[in-house]
């Protein structure tokens, strides 16, 4: 997985938003020839996503007569270029936003409350995934309720994939697509898949190739652990449940040896090894499907292995599309947003590109029944979206620094030099200090709004 796909915007971008207000900012809106309206749309994505948007926007222009100037960047460039646009007061009329930026952007007057426009647009907002819509609600104090500041261009159920061909060649029964492995069962299968296939004394394939930044959540939640209290005020990582989950993750490499070593990963990272068919289990997001459909081996989706709760868990991401608070064409900007997020034709173009699941629940139900394209078990994406997917821990806090701190010095645990319990005991107070600061900033921003 390309980590930047769901990475929050940098602190610098968020700080830049506070320099602006809705009345002082500018936009890059333009008027076309003969007085026709033109708005700008800035997004990040790969070539497949760019082509899909070109198709959707061409249809939008044909239907409305409104021209759209597209500013496309790679995922890695997006935050830098958006920051430059904000500080230069050339904010795009319409642009991508992640949930972690909503509070700062709304308080800073960078994005507009589009609730009234959405309500008058006539489309059925109840048909869009509730998690996606609620991720962009904000009432000035609490995220998840109140006015709508963006609509989800997608939701991203972060599923678990397995190399079906590797299982068949090893003579191992295929995983149950509905019942998750226990951790013990998962380790046993992963060890059976880890082997020297050519007899040269070196491992050629491995059971797992997981990344702690994106996979520890599934293990922790399924074991009854979490990062933060329900009221968002207390860090909760120093618990036996979290220690068990983090230690299990480290043990996959150090104790069970089912993950490529540091040296092996430096030669070829686990993403590349998965692509070559050398990894048995690997995460799969909807944005990966177009790339993974070209793989030389068969693969499919299953639930993540479950800890002592007995229930699978994982996170679900989202990207939203927001309108600049200073756009000169608010109606047209919101029309574009609703077209890209709720129009069946535009949604189909994005789904056909293999970069997301349908944004409309009614469409997703039928889409999941199609077993002729990868993945065959599309229902797993839907199950995550409907039942057990959770937002990443920092999605509803004013800053992600407290959560980022969890990973800052985690390498000694992964190397087996420090136990998970020892690390978490040291990490929790550091994380709490950052969370306290974030909550204080949120209160100050809300009071001054």
Coordinates of C-alpha atoms in Angstrom, one line a residue:
X1 CA 0.0 0.0 0.0
X2 CA 1.1 3.5 -0.8
X3 CA 1.2 5.0 2.7
X4 CA 0.7 8.6 1.5
X5 CA -2.7 7.6 0.1
X6 CA -4.3 8.2 3.5
X7 CA -1.7 10.3 5.3
X8 CA -3.0 13.4 6.9
X9 CA -1.8 16.8 5.7
X10 CA 1.3 18.1 7.4
X11 CA 1.2 20.3 10.5
X12 CA 2.5 23.2 8.3
X13 CA -0.6 23.1 6.1
X14 CA -2.8 23.2 9.2
X15 CA -0.9 26.1 10.6
X16 CA -1.2 27.9 7.3
X17 CA -5.0 27.7 7.5
X18 CA -5.0 29.7 10.7
X19 CA -3.5 32.6 8.9
X20 CA -6.6 33.0 6.7
X21 CA -10.2 33.8 7.2
X22 CA -13.1 33.3 4.8
X23 CA -13.2 37.0 4.0
X24 CA -9.5 37.5 3.5
X25 CA -8.7 34.5 1.4
X26 CA -8.8 34.3 -2.4
X27 CA -9.5 31.6 -4.8
X28 CA -8.2 30.5 -8.2
X29 CA -11.7 30.9 -9.7
X30 CA -11.6 32.2 -13.2
X31 CA -14.1 33.3 -15.9
X32 CA -13.8 31.6 -19.2
X33 CA -14.3 33.1 -22.6
X34 CA -17.7 34.8 -23.3
X35 CA -18.3 35.0 -19.5
X36 CA -18.6 31.3 -18.9
X37 CA -18.0 30.1 -15.4
X38 CA -14.8 28.2 -14.5
X39 CA -13.9 26.6 -11.2
X40 CA -10.7 24.8 -10.1
X41 CA -10.5 21.3 -8.7
X42 CA -7.4 20.1 -7.0
X43 CA -6.9 16.4 -6.1
X44 CA -4.2 13.8 -5.7
X45 CA -4.1 10.4 -7.2
X46 CA -2.5 7.9 -9.6
X47 CA -3.0 7.8 -13.4
X48 CA -6.1 5.6 -13.2
X49 CA -7.8 8.2 -10.8
X50 CA -6.8 11.1 -13.1
X51 CA -8.3 9.4 -16.1
X52 CA -11.5 8.6 -14.2
X53 CA -11.9 12.2 -13.1
X54 CA -11.3 13.5 -16.6
X55 CA -14.2 11.4 -17.8
X56 CA -16.5 12.4 -14.9
X57 CA -15.6 16.1 -15.1
X58 CA -16.1 16.2 -18.9
X59 CA -19.6 14.9 -18.3
X60 CA -20.2 17.4 -15.5
X61 CA -19.2 20.2 -17.9
X62 CA -21.4 18.9 -20.6
X63 CA -24.4 18.8 -18.3
X64 CA -23.9 22.1 -16.6
X65 CA -21.8 24.3 -18.9
X66 CA -19.4 25.0 -16.1
X67 CA -15.7 24.6 -17.0
X68 CA -13.4 22.9 -14.5
X69 CA -9.7 23.6 -14.4
X70 CA -8.1 20.4 -13.0
X71 CA -5.0 20.6 -10.8
X72 CA -3.7 17.0 -10.4
X73 CA -0.8 16.1 -8.1
X74 CA 0.8 12.9 -6.9
X75 CA -0.1 11.9 -3.3
X76 CA 3.3 12.9 -2.1
X77 CA 3.1 16.4 -3.6
X78 CA -0.4 17.2 -2.6
X79 CA 0.1 18.7 0.9
X80 CA 3.0 20.9 -0.2
X81 CA 1.1 22.3 -3.2
X82 CA -2.1 22.8 -1.2
X83 CA -0.1 24.7 1.4
X84 CA 1.4 26.9 -1.2
X85 CA -2.1 27.6 -2.6
X86 CA -3.4 28.5 0.8
X87 CA -0.6 30.7 1.8
X88 CA -0.6 32.3 -1.6
X89 CA -4.4 32.9 -1.3
X90 CA -5.1 31.0 -4.4
X91 CA -7.2 28.3 -2.7
X92 CA -8.9 26.0 -5.3
X93 CA -12.6 26.2 -5.4
X94 CA -12.9 22.5 -4.8
X95 CA -10.3 20.2 -3.3
X96 CA -9.5 17.0 -1.4
X97 CA -9.6 17.1 2.4
X98 CA -9.0 14.4 5.0
X99 CA -11.0 14.1 8.2
X100 CA -8.0 15.1 10.4
X101 CA -8.0 18.6 8.8
X102 CA -11.6 19.4 9.1
X103 CA -11.5 21.3 12.5
X104 CA -8.5 23.4 11.6
X105 CA -9.8 24.2 8.1
X106 CA -13.3 25.1 9.4
X107 CA -12.0 27.2 12.2
X108 CA -9.5 28.9 9.9
X109 CA -12.1 29.9 7.4
X110 CA -10.6 27.9 4.6
X111 CA -13.6 25.6 3.9
X112 CA -17.3 26.5 3.7
X113 CA -20.2 24.9 5.5
X114 CA -22.0 23.4 2.5
X115 CA -25.0 22.0 4.5
X116 CA -27.7 24.4 2.9
X117 CA -26.4 23.7 -0.6
X118 CA -26.4 19.9 0.0
X119 CA -29.9 19.9 1.4
X120 CA -31.2 21.9 -1.6
X121 CA -29.4 19.7 -4.1
X122 CA -32.1 17.0 -4.0
X123 CA -29.9 13.9 -3.9
X124 CA -30.4 11.3 -1.2
X125 CA -27.6 11.8 1.3
X126 CA -28.8 8.8 3.3
X127 CA -27.6 6.6 0.4
X128 CA -24.0 7.7 1.0
X129 CA -22.0 5.8 3.6
X130 CA -22.9 7.4 7.0
X131 CA -19.3 7.1 8.2
X132 CA -18.1 9.1 5.2
X133 CA -20.6 11.9 5.7
X134 CA -20.1 12.1 9.4
X135 CA -16.4 12.3 9.0
X136 CA -16.9 15.9 7.6
X137 CA -19.5 17.2 10.1
X138 CA -18.4 19.7 12.6
X139 CA -20.4 21.9 15.0
X140 CA -17.5 24.1 16.1
X141 CA -16.6 21.9 19.0
X142 CA -17.2 18.3 18.1
X143 CA -16.4 16.6 14.9
X144 CA -18.9 14.1 13.7
X145 CA -21.9 16.2 14.3
X146 CA -23.2 19.5 13.0
X147 CA -22.8 21.2 9.7
X148 CA -21.3 19.4 6.6
X149 CA -18.0 20.8 5.5
X150 CA -17.2 18.2 2.8
X151 CA -18.7 15.2 1.2
X152 CA -16.8 11.9 1.0
X153 CA -15.4 11.2 -2.4
X154 CA -14.9 7.7 -1.1
X155 CA -14.5 5.5 1.9
X156 CA -11.6 3.2 2.2
X157 CA -12.2 -0.1 4.0
X158 CA -8.7 -1.4 4.7
X159 CA -9.0 -5.1 4.1
X160 CA -6.8 -8.1 4.4
X161 CA -5.6 -10.0 1.3
X162 CA -4.0 -13.4 0.8
X163 CA -2.1 -15.0 -2.0
X164 CA -4.5 -17.8 -3.1
X165 CA -2.0 -19.3 -5.5
X166 CA 0.5 -19.7 -2.8
X167 CA -2.0 -21.5 -0.6
X168 CA -2.9 -23.9 -3.4
X169 CA 0.7 -24.7 -4.3
X170 CA 1.4 -25.4 -0.6
X171 CA -1.6 -27.6 -0.3
X172 CA -3.0 -25.5 2.6
X173 CA -6.8 -25.1 2.9
X174 CA -8.0 -21.7 1.8
X175 CA -9.0 -19.3 4.5
X176 CA -12.7 -18.9 5.5
X177 CA -14.0 -15.7 3.9
X178 CA -16.4 -15.1 6.8
X179 CA -14.6 -16.5 9.9
X180 CA -11.3 -14.9 10.9
X181 CA -8.3 -16.9 11.9
X182 CA -7.4 -16.8 15.6
X183 CA -3.9 -15.5 16.2
X184 CA -2.6 -19.0 16.8
X185 CA -4.2 -20.3 13.6
X186 CA -2.8 -17.3 11.7
X187 CA 0.8 -17.9 13.0
X188 CA 0.6 -21.6 12.1
X189 CA -0.5 -20.9 8.5
X190 CA 2.0 -18.1 8.1
X191 CA 4.8 -20.4 9.3
X192 CA 3.7 -23.1 6.7
X193 CA 3.9 -20.5 4.0
X194 CA 7.4 -19.2 5.0
X195 CA 9.9 -21.4 3.1
X196 CA 13.0 -21.8 1.0
X197 CA 11.5 -22.9 -2.3
X198 CA 14.7 -23.4 -4.3
X199 CA 16.8 -25.2 -1.6
X200 CA 19.6 -22.6 -1.5
X201 CA 19.3 -22.2 2.3
X202 CA 17.6 -18.8 2.0
X203 CA 14.0 -18.0 2.4
X204 CA 12.2 -17.1 -0.8
X205 CA 8.6 -16.6 0.5
X206 CA 7.1 -15.4 3.7
X207 CA 3.7 -15.7 5.4
X208 CA 3.4 -12.0 6.3
X209 CA 4.7 -8.6 5.2
X210 CA 2.8 -6.2 7.4
X211 CA 3.6 -2.6 8.3
X212 CA 3.1 -1.5 11.9
X213 CA 1.8 1.9 10.9
X214 CA -1.2 0.5 9.0
X215 CA -1.7 -3.0 10.5
X216 CA -1.3 -2.6 14.3
X217 CA -4.8 -1.1 14.6
X218 CA -6.5 -4.3 13.4
X219 CA -4.6 -6.4 16.0
X220 CA -5.1 -4.0 18.8
X221 CA -8.8 -3.4 18.4
X222 CA -9.5 -7.1 17.9
X223 CA -7.7 -7.7 21.2
X224 CA -9.8 -5.1 23.1
X225 CA -7.2 -2.3 23.0
X226 CA -7.5 1.3 21.9
X227 CA -5.5 4.5 21.6
X228 CA -7.8 7.0 23.1
X229 CA -10.8 7.3 25.5
X230 CA -14.3 7.8 24.1
X231 CA -14.3 11.4 25.2
X232 CA -11.1 12.1 23.3
X233 CA -9.2 13.3 26.4
X234 CA -7.1 10.4 27.6
X235 CA -4.5 8.2 25.9
X236 CA -5.1 4.5 26.6
X237 CA -2.2 2.6 25.1
X238 CA -0.5 1.4 28.3
X239 CA -2.7 -1.6 28.8
X240 CA -2.1 -5.4 28.7
X241 CA -4.4 -5.7 25.7
X242 CA -2.3 -3.2 23.7
X243 CA 1.0 -4.7 24.9
X244 CA -0.2 -8.2 23.7
X245 CA -1.1 -6.9 20.3
X246 CA 2.1 -4.9 19.7
X247 CA 4.2 -7.8 21.0
X248 CA 2.4 -10.2 18.7
X249 CA 3.1 -8.0 15.8
X250 CA 6.8 -7.8 16.7
X251 CA 6.9 -11.6 17.3
X252 CA 5.7 -12.3 13.7
X253 CA 9.2 -11.3 12.7
X254 CA 11.4 -12.0 15.6
X255 CA 9.9 -15.1 17.2
X256 CA 7.9 -16.8 14.4
X257 CA 10.1 -15.5 11.5
X258 CA 7.2 -15.2 9.1
X259 CA 8.1 -11.7 8.0
X260 CA 11.2 -10.7 5.9
X261 CA 14.1 -9.5 8.1
X262 CA 15.3 -5.9 8.2
X263 CA 18.1 -6.8 5.8
X264 CA 15.7 -8.6 3.4
X265 CA 13.2 -5.8 3.5
X266 CA 16.0 -3.3 2.7
X267 CA 16.8 -5.4 -0.4
X268 CA 13.2 -5.5 -1.5
X269 CA 10.4 -4.1 0.6
X270 CA 7.4 -6.2 1.5
X271 CA 5.1 -4.3 -0.9
X272 CA 7.3 -5.3 -3.8
X273 CA 7.6 -8.8 -2.5
X274 CA 3.8 -9.1 -2.3
X275 CA 3.6 -7.8 -5.9
X276 CA 6.1 -10.5 -6.9
X277 CA 4.1 -13.3 -5.2
X278 CA 6.5 -13.8 -2.3
X279 CA 4.2 -12.8 0.6
X280 CA 1.2 -14.8 1.8
X281 CA -0.8 -12.2 3.6
X282 CA -0.9 -8.5 2.8
X283 CA -3.3 -5.5 3.3
X284 CA -5.6 -4.4 0.5
X285 CA -7.3 -1.1 0.2
X286 CA -9.8 -0.3 -2.6
X287 CA -7.2 2.0 -4.1
X288 CA -4.9 -1.0 -4.6
X289 CA -7.3 -3.0 -6.7
X290 CA -6.4 -1.5 -10.1
X291 CA -2.7 -2.3 -9.5
X292 CA -3.3 -5.7 -7.9
X293 CA -5.6 -6.8 -10.8
X294 CA -2.4 -7.0 -12.9
X295 CA -0.7 -9.5 -10.5
X296 CA 0.5 -12.8 -11.9
X297 CA -1.1 -14.8 -9.0
X298 CA -4.6 -15.2 -7.7
X299 CA -5.6 -13.3 -4.6
X300 CA -8.7 -12.5 -2.6
X301 CA -9.9 -10.9 0.7
X302 CA -10.5 -12.3 4.1
X303 CA -11.1 -10.8 7.6
X304 CA -8.1 -9.8 9.7
X305 CA -7.1 -12.4 12.3
X306 CA -8.9 -11.9 15.6
X307 CA -7.4 -11.4 19.0
X308 CA -9.1 -12.4 22.3
X309 CA -12.4 -10.6 21.4
X310 CA -12.9 -13.2 18.7
X311 CA -14.0 -10.5 16.3
X312 CA -12.1 -9.1 13.3
X313 CA -11.3 -5.4 13.3
X314 CA -9.7 -2.9 10.9
X315 CA -9.8 0.8 10.1
X316 CA -11.7 2.6 7.4
X317 CA -10.4 5.7 5.8
X318 CA -12.0 8.4 3.7
X319 CA -11.1 11.4 1.5
X320 CA -13.5 14.2 1.3
X321 CA -14.1 16.9 -1.3
X322 CA -14.6 20.4 0.1
X323 CA -15.3 23.9 -1.2
X324 CA -13.2 27.0 -0.5
X325 CA -14.9 29.4 1.8
X326 CA -13.9 32.2 -0.5
X327 CA -15.0 30.7 -3.8
X328 CA -16.7 33.1 -6.1
X329 CA -18.9 30.3 -7.4
X330 CA -20.2 28.5 -4.3
X331 CA -23.2 26.9 -6.0
X332 CA -21.1 25.6 -8.9
X333 CA -18.5 24.4 -6.4
X334 CA -21.0 22.4 -4.4
X335 CA -22.6 21.1 -7.6
X336 CA -19.3 19.7 -8.6
X337 CA -18.8 18.1 -5.2
X338 CA -22.2 16.4 -5.3
X339 CA -21.7 15.3 -8.8
X340 CA -18.4 13.6 -8.0
X341 CA -19.6 12.1 -4.8
X342 CA -23.2 11.1 -5.6
X343 CA -23.8 11.0 -9.3
X344 CA -24.1 7.3 -10.4
X345 CA -22.3 8.0 -13.7
X346 CA -19.3 9.7 -12.2
X347 CA -19.1 7.1 -9.4
X348 CA -19.2 4.3 -11.9
X349 CA -16.2 5.8 -13.7
X350 CA -14.2 5.8 -10.4
X351 CA -15.3 2.3 -9.5
X352 CA -14.5 1.0 -13.0
X353 CA -11.0 2.4 -12.6
X354 CA -10.4 0.1 -9.6
X355 CA -9.6 2.9 -7.1
X356 CA -12.6 2.8 -4.7
X357 CA -15.8 1.1 -3.7
X358 CA -19.1 2.7 -4.7
X359 CA -19.9 5.7 -2.6
X360 CA -23.6 5.0 -2.9
X361 CA -24.8 2.1 -0.7
X362 CA -27.4 1.1 -3.2
X363 CA -24.8 0.7 -5.9
X364 CA -22.3 -1.0 -3.7
X365 CA -24.7 -3.8 -2.9
X366 CA -24.9 -4.8 -6.5
X367 CA -21.2 -4.2 -7.1
X368 CA -20.3 -6.7 -4.4
X369 CA -22.2 -9.4 -6.1
X370 CA -19.9 -9.3 -9.1
X371 CA -17.3 -12.1 -8.8
X372 CA -16.0 -11.8 -12.3
X373 CA -13.4 -9.1 -11.4
X374 CA -10.9 -8.9 -8.5
X375 CA -11.3 -9.2 -5.7
X376 CA -13.9 -12.0 -5.8
X377 CA -14.9 -11.5 -2.2
X378 CA -15.8 -7.8 -2.6
X379 CA -18.3 -8.3 0.2
X380 CA -15.4 -8.0 2.7
X381 CA -15.1 -4.4 1.7
X382 CA -18.8 -3.9 2.3
X383 CA -18.7 -5.8 5.6
X384 CA -16.0 -3.4 6.9
X385 CA -18.0 -0.4 5.7
X386 CA -21.2 -1.5 7.2
X387 CA -20.2 -3.3 10.4
X388 CA -16.8 -3.3 11.9
X389 CA -14.6 -0.6 10.2
X390 CA -13.4 2.2 12.5
X391 CA -11.8 5.6 11.9
X392 CA -8.1 5.9 12.6
X393 CA -7.5 7.1 16.2
X394 CA -6.5 10.7 15.3
X395 CA -9.3 11.4 12.8
X396 CA -11.3 13.4 15.3
X397 CA -8.6 15.2 17.3
X398 CA -7.4 18.6 16.4
X399 CA -3.8 17.4 15.8
X400 CA -2.4 14.0 15.0
X401 CA 0.9 14.6 16.8
X402 CA -0.2 12.5 19.9
X403 CA -1.0 9.5 17.6
X404 CA 2.2 10.0 15.5
X405 CA 4.2 9.8 18.8
X406 CA 3.1 6.2 19.2
X407 CA 5.2 5.2 16.2
X408 CA 8.1 7.7 16.6
X409 CA 10.4 5.4 18.7
X410 CA 8.8 2.0 18.0
X411 CA 11.6 0.4 16.1
X412 CA 13.4 -1.2 19.1
X413 CA 10.2 -3.1 19.8
X414 CA 10.0 -4.3 16.2
X415 CA 13.7 -5.3 16.4
X416 CA 13.1 -7.3 19.6
X417 CA 15.3 -5.1 21.8
X418 CA 12.5 -3.7 23.9
X419 CA 9.3 -5.3 25.0
X420 CA 6.0 -3.8 24.0
X421 CA 4.9 -3.3 27.6
X422 CA 8.1 -1.4 28.4
X423 CA 7.7 0.8 25.3
X424 CA 4.0 1.6 25.9
X425 CA 4.7 2.6 29.5
X426 CA 7.2 5.2 28.2
X427 CA 5.1 6.3 25.2
X428 CA 1.8 7.0 27.0
X429 CA 2.8 10.1 28.9
X430 CA 4.5 11.6 25.9
X431 CA 1.4 10.9 23.8
X432 CA -0.8 12.4 26.5
X433 CA 1.2 15.7 26.5
X434 CA 0.6 16.0 22.8
X435 CA -3.1 15.2 23.1
X436 CA -3.5 17.8 25.9
X437 CA -1.9 20.4 23.7
X438 CA -4.2 19.4 20.8
X439 CA -7.3 19.7 22.9
X440 CA -6.2 23.0 24.2
X441 CA -5.7 24.3 20.7
X442 CA -9.1 23.1 19.7
X443 CA -10.7 24.9 22.6
X444 CA -8.8 28.1 21.7
X445 CA -9.8 27.9 18.1
X446 CA -13.4 27.2 18.9
X447 CA -13.6 30.1 21.3
X448 CA -12.1 32.5 18.8
X449 CA -14.4 31.4 16.0

